[in-house]
XYZ file of C-alpha atoms in Angstrom:
547
model
C 10.390 -7.043 24.254
C 8.423 -10.229 23.787
C 10.614 -11.657 21.039
C 14.063 -10.453 21.995
C 13.968 -10.057 25.759
C 17.485 -9.013 26.707
C 18.683 -9.149 23.082
C 17.787 -5.490 22.614
C 21.095 -4.832 20.877
C 19.497 -6.398 17.796
C 16.882 -3.676 17.529
C 17.146 0.111 17.814
C 15.016 1.755 20.473
C 12.728 4.585 19.393
C 11.311 7.057 21.898
C 8.672 9.705 21.244
C 9.685 12.816 23.193
C 7.088 15.255 21.898
C 7.925 18.574 20.327
C 9.191 20.223 23.522
C 11.317 17.248 24.487
C 12.794 17.062 21.029
C 13.593 20.782 21.070
C 15.553 20.273 24.287
C 18.001 18.087 22.372
C 18.894 20.987 20.072
C 22.544 21.913 20.428
C 23.420 18.813 22.443
C 26.212 16.616 21.128
C 25.464 13.466 23.114
C 22.331 11.669 24.267
C 21.591 8.432 26.050
C 18.402 6.442 26.520
C 17.805 5.431 30.114
C 15.229 3.378 31.928
C 13.919 4.532 35.293
C 13.167 2.072 38.051
C 9.477 1.898 37.091
C 10.342 0.895 33.526
C 9.790 4.360 32.039
C 12.157 5.180 29.200
C 13.791 8.584 29.002
C 16.689 10.476 27.461
C 19.501 12.448 29.052
C 21.533 14.803 26.871
C 24.682 16.825 27.277
C 27.583 18.588 25.614
C 30.105 15.859 26.382
C 30.084 12.128 26.954
C 30.412 12.503 30.724
C 27.162 14.466 30.866
C 25.087 11.483 29.763
C 26.581 8.857 32.057
C 24.192 8.051 34.846
C 25.519 5.028 36.750
C 22.539 4.900 39.089
C 20.097 4.511 36.221
C 19.385 0.951 35.114
C 20.258 0.001 31.556
C 17.480 -0.076 28.994
C 18.216 -3.768 28.591
C 16.908 -4.342 32.078
C 13.376 -3.567 30.957
C 13.519 -6.981 29.305
C 10.428 -9.120 28.961
C 7.323 -8.229 30.908
C 6.064 -10.916 33.291
C 2.765 -12.550 32.416
C 1.090 -10.894 35.391
C 2.087 -7.506 33.946
C -0.203 -8.002 30.944
C -3.575 -6.437 31.762
C -6.086 -9.220 31.192
C -8.800 -7.696 33.351
C -11.019 -6.732 30.407
C -9.945 -9.482 27.992
C -11.966 -12.702 27.858
C -9.687 -15.556 26.853
C -10.727 -19.033 25.775
C -9.359 -22.115 27.524
C -7.043 -22.722 24.572
C -5.740 -19.155 24.629
C -5.119 -19.344 28.371
C -3.283 -22.644 27.961
C -1.028 -21.121 25.278
C -0.246 -18.117 27.472
C 0.629 -20.385 30.381
C 2.863 -22.527 28.182
C 0.831 -25.716 28.643
C 0.199 -26.131 24.907
C 1.810 -24.788 21.746
C 5.355 -23.690 21.044
C 7.456 -20.944 22.563
C 6.765 -18.931 19.409
C 3.018 -19.354 20.006
C 3.374 -18.042 23.533
C 5.336 -14.992 22.406
C 2.845 -14.310 19.606
C -0.194 -14.569 21.858
C 1.376 -12.457 24.585
C 2.014 -9.768 21.970
C -1.576 -9.977 20.712
C -2.890 -9.709 24.276
C -0.800 -6.625 24.939
C -2.195 -4.983 21.800
C -5.706 -6.035 22.842
C -5.145 -4.377 26.208
C -4.083 -1.137 24.513
C -7.163 -1.142 22.250
C -9.533 -2.209 25.071
C -10.667 -5.197 23.009
C -13.078 -7.434 24.975
C -11.819 -10.637 23.359
C -9.875 -12.152 20.504
C -11.586 -13.339 17.316
C -10.477 -15.920 14.744
C -9.230 -14.758 11.351
C -9.319 -16.865 8.205
C -6.111 -15.684 6.512
C -3.121 -13.403 6.868
C -0.904 -11.316 4.601
C 2.534 -10.496 5.986
C 4.001 -7.067 5.296
C 7.041 -7.532 7.528
C 8.993 -9.731 5.097
C 10.999 -6.818 3.702
C 14.630 -6.613 4.747
C 15.076 -3.399 6.743
C 18.085 -4.494 8.774
C 19.476 -7.336 10.881
C 16.800 -6.905 13.551
C 13.980 -7.833 11.172
C 15.913 -10.849 9.922
C 16.703 -11.970 13.457
C 13.028 -11.561 14.409
C 11.842 -13.980 11.714
C 14.664 -16.455 12.284
C 14.013 -16.522 16.022
C 10.353 -17.381 15.486
C 11.554 -20.288 13.338
C 13.998 -21.395 16.053
C 11.184 -21.328 18.608
C 9.056 -23.685 16.518
C 6.663 -21.201 14.979
C 4.195 -22.311 12.295
C 1.268 -20.303 10.946
C -2.175 -21.686 11.793
C -4.039 -20.050 8.916
C -3.346 -19.608 5.171
C -0.741 -16.843 5.024
C 0.571 -14.981 1.988
C 3.689 -12.827 1.824
C 4.035 -9.242 0.672
C 6.752 -8.127 -1.720
C 10.228 -8.683 -0.336
C 13.319 -6.612 -1.138
C 14.536 -8.397 -4.279
C 13.530 -10.828 -7.008
C 14.384 -14.168 -5.403
C 15.162 -15.934 -8.670
C 16.601 -13.218 -10.926
C 18.399 -10.857 -8.566
C 21.802 -11.590 -10.106
C 20.541 -11.112 -13.669
C 19.024 -7.790 -12.621
C 22.362 -6.667 -11.213
C 21.346 -6.597 -7.558
C 24.442 -6.881 -5.330
C 24.701 -10.006 -3.217
C 25.127 -8.042 0.019
C 21.512 -6.880 -0.423
C 20.052 -9.954 -2.095
C 21.432 -12.420 0.454
C 19.822 -10.996 3.629
C 16.664 -10.086 1.697
C 16.256 -13.683 0.561
C 17.033 -14.949 4.063
C 14.109 -12.940 5.436
C 11.792 -14.414 2.809
C 13.093 -17.909 3.461
C 12.488 -17.570 7.201
C 8.847 -16.687 6.606
C 8.513 -19.626 4.225
C 9.832 -21.861 7.004
C 7.076 -20.477 9.214
C 4.601 -21.941 6.730
C 3.742 -18.906 4.611
C 3.041 -19.376 0.906
C 5.506 -18.190 -1.745
C 3.294 -15.377 -3.031
C 5.546 -12.303 -2.574
C 3.029 -9.789 -3.863
C 1.699 -6.432 -2.696
C -1.636 -7.251 -4.382
C -2.877 -10.395 -2.576
C -6.419 -9.583 -3.724
C -5.328 -10.734 -7.204
C -4.653 -14.246 -5.895
C -7.296 -16.997 -5.979
C -7.293 -16.934 -2.174
C -8.729 -13.410 -1.867
C -11.252 -13.082 1.002
C -14.968 -12.459 0.731
C -17.562 -10.082 2.140
C -17.619 -9.961 5.933
C -14.584 -12.227 6.334
C -12.304 -11.349 9.261
C -8.665 -11.390 8.117
C -5.342 -9.856 9.148
C -3.544 -8.156 6.281
C -0.538 -5.864 6.193
C 0.375 -3.527 3.249
C -1.632 -0.304 3.051
C -3.089 -0.691 -0.449
C -4.138 -4.272 0.279
C -5.815 -3.257 3.531
C -7.798 -0.477 1.845
C -8.755 -2.702 -1.108
C -9.797 -5.674 1.029
C -11.979 -3.562 3.324
C -13.424 -1.353 0.617
C -13.749 -3.429 -2.563
C -14.012 -6.945 -1.129
C -15.836 -6.045 2.078
C -13.474 -8.144 4.185
C -12.448 -6.878 7.629
C -8.897 -6.051 8.661
C -7.247 -3.266 10.576
C -4.040 -1.634 9.408
C -1.741 -3.774 11.517
C 1.896 -3.125 12.314
C 4.705 -5.120 10.752
C 5.624 -8.112 12.941
C 2.225 -8.055 14.617
C 0.880 -9.592 11.406
C 2.962 -12.758 11.756
C 2.032 -13.012 15.455
C -1.630 -13.053 14.432
C -0.896 -15.648 11.740
C 0.851 -17.927 14.259
C -2.206 -17.863 16.540
C -4.993 -17.258 14.015
C -6.559 -14.541 16.156
C -6.680 -10.759 16.474
C -8.240 -8.360 18.986
C -11.903 -7.565 18.411
C -11.411 -3.871 17.704
C -11.091 -1.351 14.891
C -12.927 -2.096 11.660
C -13.629 -5.659 12.756
C -16.532 -3.952 14.546
C -19.473 -2.891 12.356
C -19.862 0.454 14.118
C -16.272 1.371 13.314
C -16.854 0.794 9.601
C -19.364 3.614 9.336
C -18.278 6.668 7.343
C -17.777 9.968 9.133
C -17.338 12.292 6.140
C -19.011 12.657 2.724
C -16.842 13.240 -0.355
C -19.078 14.584 -3.129
C -17.827 14.477 -6.739
C -21.220 14.846 -8.418
C -20.515 18.229 -9.989
C -17.326 17.016 -11.652
C -18.980 13.845 -12.942
C -22.051 15.665 -14.262
C -20.142 18.510 -15.886
C -17.135 16.640 -17.243
C -17.454 12.866 -17.352
C -21.039 12.198 -18.346
C -21.004 14.625 -21.309
C -17.901 12.931 -22.668
C -19.597 9.555 -22.571
C -21.874 10.863 -25.289
C -19.018 12.628 -27.097
C -17.173 9.317 -27.583
C -13.863 11.235 -27.610
C -11.172 8.766 -28.666
C -8.183 10.953 -27.776
C -9.229 11.683 -24.215
C -10.382 8.112 -23.555
C -6.793 6.881 -23.620
C -5.995 8.676 -20.382
C -8.982 7.922 -18.148
C -7.031 5.417 -16.042
C -5.009 8.353 -14.684
C -8.178 9.786 -13.125
C -8.574 7.099 -10.479
C -5.208 7.473 -8.722
C -5.578 11.259 -8.784
C -9.105 10.936 -7.394
C -8.001 8.483 -4.687
C -5.079 10.725 -3.755
C -7.448 13.662 -3.290
C -10.070 11.681 -1.358
C -7.396 10.513 1.076
C -6.254 14.097 1.569
C -9.755 15.467 2.159
C -10.868 12.653 4.461
C -8.779 14.001 7.355
C -8.231 10.523 8.809
C -11.923 9.646 8.705
C -13.667 6.853 6.795
C -15.345 8.546 3.809
C -18.436 7.784 1.763
C -17.911 8.933 -1.832
C -21.042 10.030 -3.689
C -21.400 11.074 -7.302
C -19.900 8.054 -9.079
C -23.168 6.099 -9.157
C -23.890 6.776 -12.824
C -20.521 5.300 -13.780
C -20.748 2.146 -11.694
C -21.044 -0.237 -14.634
C -17.878 1.181 -16.220
C -15.575 1.283 -13.189
C -13.313 -1.749 -13.071
C -11.289 -3.640 -10.515
C -8.086 -2.121 -11.929
C -9.548 1.354 -11.488
C -10.416 0.595 -7.870
C -6.984 -0.927 -7.312
C -5.250 2.295 -8.356
C -7.804 4.373 -6.449
C -7.290 2.440 -3.197
C -3.496 2.519 -3.491
C -3.468 6.287 -3.915
C -6.034 6.752 -1.140
C -3.794 4.750 1.165
C -0.862 7.139 0.630
C -2.672 10.251 1.856
C -5.524 8.816 3.929
C -4.997 7.025 7.229
C -8.369 5.275 7.261
C -8.340 1.576 6.297
C -11.628 1.818 4.424
C -13.520 3.961 1.924
C -17.111 3.466 0.785
C -18.179 4.426 -2.752
C -21.918 4.702 -3.209
C -23.388 1.916 -5.391
C -19.917 0.591 -6.223
C -18.366 -0.922 -3.098
C -20.278 -3.806 -1.472
C -21.231 -2.193 1.832
C -22.696 0.859 0.076
C -24.739 -0.752 -2.700
C -28.202 -0.155 -1.237
C -29.563 3.376 -1.580
C -31.168 3.369 1.858
C -27.831 2.277 3.362
C -26.051 5.085 1.539
C -28.582 7.616 2.822
C -28.079 6.358 6.368
C -24.326 6.628 5.920
C -24.662 10.219 4.728
C -26.926 11.100 7.659
C -24.378 9.582 10.031
C -21.750 12.029 8.787
C -23.812 14.808 10.414
C -23.254 17.386 7.715
C -19.504 16.920 7.367
C -18.937 17.089 3.614
C -16.234 17.968 1.096
C -17.242 18.793 -2.482
C -14.561 18.024 -5.051
C -13.884 20.504 -7.830
C -12.081 20.068 -11.102
C -9.499 22.543 -9.840
C -8.691 20.277 -6.885
C -8.081 17.362 -9.238
C -5.694 19.495 -11.273
C -3.856 20.485 -8.098
C -3.598 16.845 -7.026
C -2.195 15.965 -10.426
C 0.433 18.673 -9.979
C 1.397 17.245 -6.598
C 2.019 13.882 -8.248
C 4.081 15.667 -10.904
C 6.486 17.664 -8.784
C 7.428 20.862 -10.577
C 4.781 20.892 -13.327
C 3.126 24.304 -13.284
C -0.506 25.020 -14.068
C 0.257 27.887 -16.426
C 2.554 25.908 -18.691
C 1.731 23.185 -21.187
C 5.068 21.605 -20.368
C 6.483 18.968 -22.624
C 7.731 15.811 -21.009
C 11.414 15.820 -20.170
C 13.410 12.855 -21.338
C 12.393 9.828 -19.324
C 15.038 7.367 -18.185
C 12.794 4.733 -16.601
C 9.131 3.847 -16.975
C 7.870 1.961 -13.919
C 4.688 -0.124 -13.986
C 3.248 -2.250 -11.215
C 2.748 -0.386 -7.961
C 0.673 -2.187 -6.793
C 1.588 -5.280 -8.788
C 0.084 -5.546 -12.261
C -3.097 -7.510 -12.809
C -3.562 -9.895 -15.725
C -5.783 -7.413 -17.500
C -3.238 -4.638 -17.068
C -0.718 -6.927 -18.755
C -3.186 -7.430 -21.586
C -3.761 -3.704 -21.979
C -0.035 -2.988 -21.968
C 0.446 -5.620 -24.671
C -2.251 -3.972 -26.792
C -0.655 -0.552 -26.349
C 2.849 -1.622 -27.372
C 1.524 -3.488 -30.407
C 0.157 -0.217 -31.774
C 3.050 2.021 -30.714
C 6.403 2.899 -32.293
C 9.493 0.988 -31.103
C 10.867 1.696 -27.657
C 13.588 4.306 -27.354
C 16.780 2.335 -26.545
C 17.696 4.984 -23.981
C 14.578 4.345 -21.915
C 14.213 1.360 -19.621
C 10.702 -0.050 -19.100
C 10.180 -2.307 -16.094
C 7.100 -3.920 -14.577
C 6.655 -5.620 -11.217
C 4.042 -8.328 -10.751
C 3.458 -11.500 -8.803
C 4.589 -14.887 -10.030
C 0.921 -15.904 -10.185
C 0.010 -13.106 -12.603
C 3.276 -13.438 -14.539
C 2.596 -17.110 -15.264
C -0.943 -16.326 -16.397
C 0.298 -13.467 -18.595
C 2.971 -15.734 -20.042
C 0.421 -18.382 -20.975
C -1.701 -15.737 -22.714
C 1.252 -14.492 -24.766
C 1.350 -11.043 -23.155
C 4.822 -11.524 -21.723
C 6.303 -12.373 -25.107
C 4.688 -9.315 -26.702
C 5.904 -7.014 -23.964
C 9.413 -8.456 -23.831
C 9.668 -7.983 -27.605
C 8.917 -4.310 -27.038
C 11.611 -4.155 -24.363
C 9.700 -4.505 -21.092
C 11.685 -6.131 -18.265
C 9.726 -8.071 -15.658
C 10.462 -8.305 -11.942
C 8.784 -10.723 -9.533
C 8.739 -11.011 -5.741
C 9.445 -7.334 -5.067
C 7.894 -3.958 -5.788
C 8.877 -0.360 -6.488
C 8.627 0.643 -2.832
C 11.548 -1.744 -2.172
C 13.615 -0.977 -5.288
C 15.493 2.019 -3.987
C 18.891 2.041 -5.656
C 20.793 1.325 -8.860
C 20.996 -0.783 -10.936
C 17.169 -0.809 -11.079
C 16.878 2.894 -10.327
C 18.829 5.035 -12.835
C 22.239 5.946 -11.351
C 22.104 9.521 -12.672
C 20.761 11.706 -9.812
C 19.114 13.928 -12.434
C 17.246 11.025 -14.023
C 13.484 11.048 -14.481
C 11.200 8.151 -13.601
C 7.685 8.018 -15.057
C 4.867 5.920 -13.619
C 1.113 5.454 -13.882
C 0.921 4.744 -10.142
C -0.302 7.463 -7.819
C 1.283 5.605 -4.922
C 4.711 5.463 -6.525
C 4.469 9.046 -7.775
C 3.881 10.034 -4.141
C 6.601 7.935 -2.500
C 9.071 7.777 -5.379
C 10.881 11.105 -4.902
C 11.698 10.262 -1.290
C 12.560 6.635 -1.984
C 14.819 7.211 -4.995
C 15.840 10.881 -4.858
C 14.928 11.076 -8.553
C 12.464 13.283 -10.425
C 9.072 11.581 -10.663
C 6.463 12.050 -13.343
C 2.939 10.667 -13.373
C 0.726 9.856 -16.351
C -1.700 7.369 -17.817
C -0.615 3.961 -19.041
C -0.726 5.147 -22.645
C 1.313 8.250 -21.781
C 3.922 6.053 -20.118
C 4.235 3.911 -23.246
C 4.451 7.073 -25.343
C 7.263 8.344 -23.126
C 9.064 5.021 -23.550
C 9.054 5.505 -27.298
C 10.388 9.041 -27.058
C 7.166 10.659 -28.242
C 6.754 14.316 -27.272
C 3.559 14.612 -25.268
C 2.074 16.935 -22.752
C 2.698 15.910 -19.171
C -0.904 16.625 -18.249
C -3.548 14.108 -19.402
C -5.720 15.535 -22.165
C -8.877 15.433 -20.064
C -7.283 17.782 -17.511
C -6.479 20.304 -20.242
C -10.038 20.564 -21.500
C -12.892 22.496 -19.987
C -15.006 19.394 -19.692
C -11.760 17.544 -19.239
C -12.560 13.907 -18.533
C -12.351 10.791 -20.631
C -15.198 9.229 -22.503
C -15.766 5.950 -20.753
C -18.177 4.797 -23.417
C -15.612 5.271 -26.180
C -13.109 3.187 -24.237
C -15.551 0.333 -23.990
C -16.728 0.549 -27.585
C -13.134 0.241 -28.814
C -12.259 -2.531 -26.393
C -9.785 -0.381 -24.487
C -11.620 -0.963 -21.219
C -12.629 -4.552 -21.675
C -11.723 -5.079 -18.062
C -13.942 -7.017 -15.731
C -16.456 -4.620 -14.223
C -16.918 -4.862 -10.506
C -20.661 -5.217 -10.706
């Protein structure tokens, strides 16, 4: 409404009817959205076109733009500058639209005021149709410019190499136009779903406004910054003004955990013994634990912010890459924007703080079992049964980089391919990563090593946007393998292809055509987890520890 006014033909209207209302549409051939005189939207349905014509009902277009007086400002304290922007006395037309939108959201959330944010990350730069493109271009036409440093999430195609990758121009052209519009608004040319890997990542206690689920969870949890999960298009409004409502996890009280996730038994019975065992075979697959663990924690949290206990003894071995994959998987099944991990994440480092967090959960606790981890693994490997040591079907595509690869992940991949057999020519291996990380990996020689093996690199976009051939195998019976819990979760629906999940080393093995069990070795064994110590002693986990 704020951006388009009467141009509602640009954007589809979505109405939530509830279960009963939706059931009433069953068996009807025609439906029409109407707007009552008080602005309430509704639907009339019928068996023929004449049944849904209601001449006396105003068109939905007549809802138009709400007048300034219709925004409830009774509980919102605005500064003189904010009031002047709303009244159109300072700033651009884009500023006024952006601030009006922010105020309407603040009214919904009962925020007492707006607070400044130091940076933004825009998730709405993906091409999802002409409405999204028109939205960004209109903000440009109205003079919009971001007021704070603003990075861009992955867009829908590699801006520089789309033709070489075989992407059709009818997709690449509008996708690049969306990205270009946001660049004209003053955003930086980052195009990454992992903005926490950029030098501009925020610090502890810093109020920011980030889109992209994995980035939101990582920034709140691992960095200790503060951002709600904001809607696409609201993010750029906040960037244009540099403010957000004081609500959600910007408030300290709303960052408190409400449920305990206890994994102590699994760690004590499976992981810690293997540290002493120094098991080389199982150590190769430990990285697969963290996405499975995050996937399960998100499921068990039931929409609440969790505090995870039981990982304290492993804190010096858990790395930023591990937490990246954990947060991404948590964000697929959990709706909370934040997870605390005792003595690992910054807001849960102090033991007395952890104890207070646990007490605040008032006895609500979920204890993780090894069996639950196996079940979560099976969910990420659709169709793999517990009673079968199934061999991996032929893989057509190995997909790395969801979220985008870090520099150390590039290094580890380079080490793995150097010690592996040649790639099977029938398997395509592709990795998505930001330009920033790609340039660093290139300077370190990792890109050359990986390209010699047969890895193809993609910048600016990510697997959640790569939905069709030629990137995705054209054969509907093709199999895609990934080490990403997030992509293993979303991939079947996005691509309509079979999805398999495994560790990074398993993925490389699949690329070479090696027969290997689908299930990581540590899930097959009674004490089934990887020896972290052996990884470190052999340099396989020489990644920067969080502590």
